[in-house]
Tab-separated table of C-alpha atoms in Angstrom:
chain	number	residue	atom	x	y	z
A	25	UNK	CA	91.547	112.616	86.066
A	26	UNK	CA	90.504	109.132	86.956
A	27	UNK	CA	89.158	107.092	89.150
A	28	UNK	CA	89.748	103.138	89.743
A	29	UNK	CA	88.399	99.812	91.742
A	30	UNK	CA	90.863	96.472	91.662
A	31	UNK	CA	90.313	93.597	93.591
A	32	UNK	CA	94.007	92.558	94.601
A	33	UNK	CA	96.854	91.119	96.935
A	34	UNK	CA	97.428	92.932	100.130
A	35	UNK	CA	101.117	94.877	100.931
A	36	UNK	CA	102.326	93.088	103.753
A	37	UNK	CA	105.612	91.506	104.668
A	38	UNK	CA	104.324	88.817	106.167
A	39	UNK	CA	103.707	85.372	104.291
A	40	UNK	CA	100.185	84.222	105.717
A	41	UNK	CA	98.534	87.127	103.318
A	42	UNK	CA	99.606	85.339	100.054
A	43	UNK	CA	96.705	83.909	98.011
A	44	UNK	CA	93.718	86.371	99.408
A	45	UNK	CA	92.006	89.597	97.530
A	46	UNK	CA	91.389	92.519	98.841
A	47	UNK	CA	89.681	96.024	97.335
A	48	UNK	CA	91.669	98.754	96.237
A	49	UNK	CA	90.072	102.483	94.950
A	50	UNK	CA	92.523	104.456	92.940
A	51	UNK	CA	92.188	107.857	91.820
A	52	UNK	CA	94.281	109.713	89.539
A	53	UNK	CA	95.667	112.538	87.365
A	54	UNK	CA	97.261	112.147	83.766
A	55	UNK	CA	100.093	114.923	83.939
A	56	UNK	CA	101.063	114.564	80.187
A	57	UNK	CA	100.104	112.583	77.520
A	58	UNK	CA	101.928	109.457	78.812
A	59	UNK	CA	102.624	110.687	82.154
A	60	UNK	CA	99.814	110.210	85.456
A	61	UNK	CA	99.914	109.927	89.033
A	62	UNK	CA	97.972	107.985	91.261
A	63	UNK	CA	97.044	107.359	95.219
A	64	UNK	CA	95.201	104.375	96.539
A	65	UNK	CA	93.704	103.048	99.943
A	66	UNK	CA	93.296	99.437	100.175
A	67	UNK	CA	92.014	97.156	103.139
A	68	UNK	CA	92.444	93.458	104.194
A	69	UNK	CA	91.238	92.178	107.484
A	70	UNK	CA	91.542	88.402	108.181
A	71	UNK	CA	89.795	86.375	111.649
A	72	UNK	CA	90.677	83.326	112.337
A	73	UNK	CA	88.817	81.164	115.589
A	74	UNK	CA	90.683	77.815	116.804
A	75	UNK	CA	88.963	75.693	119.687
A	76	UNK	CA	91.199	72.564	121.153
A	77	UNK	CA	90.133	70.108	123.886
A	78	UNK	CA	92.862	68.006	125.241
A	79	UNK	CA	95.037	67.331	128.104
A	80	UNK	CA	97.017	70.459	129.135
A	81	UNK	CA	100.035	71.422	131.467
A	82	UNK	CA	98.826	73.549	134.766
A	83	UNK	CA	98.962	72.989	138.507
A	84	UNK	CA	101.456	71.496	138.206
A	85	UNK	CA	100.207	68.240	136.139
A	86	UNK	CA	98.523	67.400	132.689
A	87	UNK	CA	94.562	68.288	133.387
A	88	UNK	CA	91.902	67.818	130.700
A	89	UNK	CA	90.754	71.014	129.328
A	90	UNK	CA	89.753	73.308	126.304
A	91	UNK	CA	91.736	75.931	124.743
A	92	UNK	CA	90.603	78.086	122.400
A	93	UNK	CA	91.994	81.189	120.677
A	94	UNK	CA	91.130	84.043	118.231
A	95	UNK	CA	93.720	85.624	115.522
A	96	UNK	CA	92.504	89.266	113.694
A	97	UNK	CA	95.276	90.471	110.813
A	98	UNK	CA	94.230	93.987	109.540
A	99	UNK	CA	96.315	95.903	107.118
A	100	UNK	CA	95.539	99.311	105.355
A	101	UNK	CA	98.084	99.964	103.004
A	102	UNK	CA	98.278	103.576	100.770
A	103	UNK	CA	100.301	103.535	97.592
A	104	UNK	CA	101.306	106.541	95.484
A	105	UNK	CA	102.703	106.044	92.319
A	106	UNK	CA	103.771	107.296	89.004
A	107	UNK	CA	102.253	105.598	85.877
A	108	UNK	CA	104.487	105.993	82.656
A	109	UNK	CA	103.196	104.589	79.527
A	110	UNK	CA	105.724	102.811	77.363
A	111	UNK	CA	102.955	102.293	74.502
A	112	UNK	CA	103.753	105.705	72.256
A	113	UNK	CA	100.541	106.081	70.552
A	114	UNK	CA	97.323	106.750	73.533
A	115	UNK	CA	94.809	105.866	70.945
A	116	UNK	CA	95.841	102.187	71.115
A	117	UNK	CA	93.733	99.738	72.785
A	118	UNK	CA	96.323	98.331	74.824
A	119	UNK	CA	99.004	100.159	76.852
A	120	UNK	CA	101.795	99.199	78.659
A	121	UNK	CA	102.768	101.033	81.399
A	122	UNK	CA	106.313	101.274	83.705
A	123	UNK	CA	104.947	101.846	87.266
A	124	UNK	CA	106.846	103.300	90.541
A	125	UNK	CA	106.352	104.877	93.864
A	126	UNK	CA	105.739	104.563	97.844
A	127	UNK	CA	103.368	102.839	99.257
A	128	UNK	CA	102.175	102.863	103.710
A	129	UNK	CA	101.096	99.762	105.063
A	130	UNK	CA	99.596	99.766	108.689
A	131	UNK	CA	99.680	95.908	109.887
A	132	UNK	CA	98.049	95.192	113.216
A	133	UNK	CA	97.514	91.418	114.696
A	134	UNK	CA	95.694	90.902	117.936
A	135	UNK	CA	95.547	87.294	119.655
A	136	UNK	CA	93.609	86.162	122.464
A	137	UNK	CA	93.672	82.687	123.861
A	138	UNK	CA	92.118	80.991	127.028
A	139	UNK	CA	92.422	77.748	128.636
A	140	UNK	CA	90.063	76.473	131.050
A	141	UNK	CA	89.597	73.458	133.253
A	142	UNK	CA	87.451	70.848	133.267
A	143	UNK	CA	85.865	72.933	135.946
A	144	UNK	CA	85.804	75.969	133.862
A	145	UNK	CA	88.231	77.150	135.693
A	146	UNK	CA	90.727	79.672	133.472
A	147	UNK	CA	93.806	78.361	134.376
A	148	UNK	CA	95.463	80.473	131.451
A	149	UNK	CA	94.629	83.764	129.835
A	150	UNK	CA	96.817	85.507	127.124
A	151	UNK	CA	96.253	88.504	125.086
A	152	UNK	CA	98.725	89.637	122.458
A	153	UNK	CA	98.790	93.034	120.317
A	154	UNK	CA	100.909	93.880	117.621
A	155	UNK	CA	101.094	96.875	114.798
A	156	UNK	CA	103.533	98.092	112.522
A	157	UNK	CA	103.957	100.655	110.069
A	158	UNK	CA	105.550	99.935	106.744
A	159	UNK	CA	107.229	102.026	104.255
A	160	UNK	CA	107.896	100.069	100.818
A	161	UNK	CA	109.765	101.318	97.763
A	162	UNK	CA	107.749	100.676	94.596
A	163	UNK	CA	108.434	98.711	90.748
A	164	UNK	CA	106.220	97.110	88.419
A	165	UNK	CA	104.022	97.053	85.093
A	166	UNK	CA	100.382	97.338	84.377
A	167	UNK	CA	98.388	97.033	81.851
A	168	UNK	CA	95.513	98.845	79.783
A	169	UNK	CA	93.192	97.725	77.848
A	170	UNK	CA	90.289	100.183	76.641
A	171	UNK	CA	86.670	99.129	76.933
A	172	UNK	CA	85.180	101.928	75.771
A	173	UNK	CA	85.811	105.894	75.676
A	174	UNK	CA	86.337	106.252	78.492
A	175	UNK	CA	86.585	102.809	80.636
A	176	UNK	CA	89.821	100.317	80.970
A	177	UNK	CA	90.112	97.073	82.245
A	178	UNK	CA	93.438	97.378	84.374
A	179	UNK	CA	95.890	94.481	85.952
A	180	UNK	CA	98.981	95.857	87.376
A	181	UNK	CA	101.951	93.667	88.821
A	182	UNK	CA	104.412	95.027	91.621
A	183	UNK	CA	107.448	94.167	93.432
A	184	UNK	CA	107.501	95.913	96.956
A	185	UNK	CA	110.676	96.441	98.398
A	186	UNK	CA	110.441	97.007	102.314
A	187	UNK	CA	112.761	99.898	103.711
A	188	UNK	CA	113.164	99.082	107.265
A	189	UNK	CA	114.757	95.884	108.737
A	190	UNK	CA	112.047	93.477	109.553
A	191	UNK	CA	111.879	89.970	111.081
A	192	UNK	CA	110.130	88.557	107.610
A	193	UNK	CA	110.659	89.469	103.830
A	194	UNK	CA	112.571	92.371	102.317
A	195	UNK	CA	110.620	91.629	99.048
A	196	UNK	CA	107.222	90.984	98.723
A	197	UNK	CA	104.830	91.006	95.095
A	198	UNK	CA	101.536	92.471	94.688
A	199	UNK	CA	98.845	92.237	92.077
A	200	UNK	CA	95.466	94.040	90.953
A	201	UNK	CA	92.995	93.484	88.427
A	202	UNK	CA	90.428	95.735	88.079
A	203	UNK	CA	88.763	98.718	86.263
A	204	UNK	CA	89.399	102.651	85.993
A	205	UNK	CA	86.868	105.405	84.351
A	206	UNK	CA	88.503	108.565	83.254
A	207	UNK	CA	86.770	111.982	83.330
A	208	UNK	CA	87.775	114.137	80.940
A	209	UNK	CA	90.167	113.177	77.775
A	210	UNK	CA	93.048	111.751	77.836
């Protein structure tokens, strides 16, 4: 039994989550010697805030006036996956391990933008809310590398293959790099 922390790329099918971290707890069982299974949560929330002044279409003409807006991404994703290690001998330092499973993602995006007049008159008000739920099919690799008896230093690498038609990618990556602490032996 084990339990993990990574810092790591978000599951999401969307492109404008590439290049941010996000922390991910893991905890596991080893089912044989070479054999363990493992369930995370992770959670990424991104804000964005844009404010505009300029000359805008309303009433029927181009009216000076400032439009501002604010963006909020959350995703909460669960994986569960097998972890198989290709390194024969557990008393090694480093092991290689052959990872795959299922992972959840919840994605939710809510926009809000106002214009107003030079009046401060709203002259336009929008609010938008999306979510999704995700189900993604599972490859990759990780690695082990033992710090002490019973501490590793982890970095896994995954491929996520989305199984439901969606307007973006089919295919997305994912990596973590972090640490685990097993109770117990191994």
């Amino acid at each position: 039994m084990g339990l993990g922390t990574a810092v790591g790329s978000p599951q999401s099918p969307v492109a404008f989550y590439e290049n941010t971290l996000s922390p991910l707890l893991t905890v596991g069982a080893q089912l044989q010697p070479r054999l363990a299974v493992q369930a995370g949560a992770q959670y990424h929330q991104r804000k964005d805030s844009y404010f505009h002044p300029g000359l805008f279409y309303f009433n029927g003409g181009l009216h000076q006036g400032i439009s501002s807006s604010t963006n909020q991404q959350r995703i909460v994703a669960i994986p569960v996956l097998v972890r198989y290690a290709l390194t024969r001998r557990p008393e090694q330092r480093v092991q290689i391990d052959a990872l795959g499973g299922f992972t959840l993602a919840r994605f939710t995006y809510q926009s809000k933008s106002t214009t107003v007049d030079g009046l401060q008159n709203v002259v336009y008000n929008n609010n938008y809310d999306y979510a999704s739920n995700n189900f993604y099919f599972n490859l990759g690799s990780g690695l082990r590398c033992r710090l002490g008896n019973d501490l590793d230093l982890t970095g896994d690498l995954m491929l996520n293959f989305l199984l439901a038609r969606h307007l973006y990618s089919y295919i997305s990556s994912t990596a973590a790099l972090g640490l685990r602490y097993r109770f117990g032996r191994s």
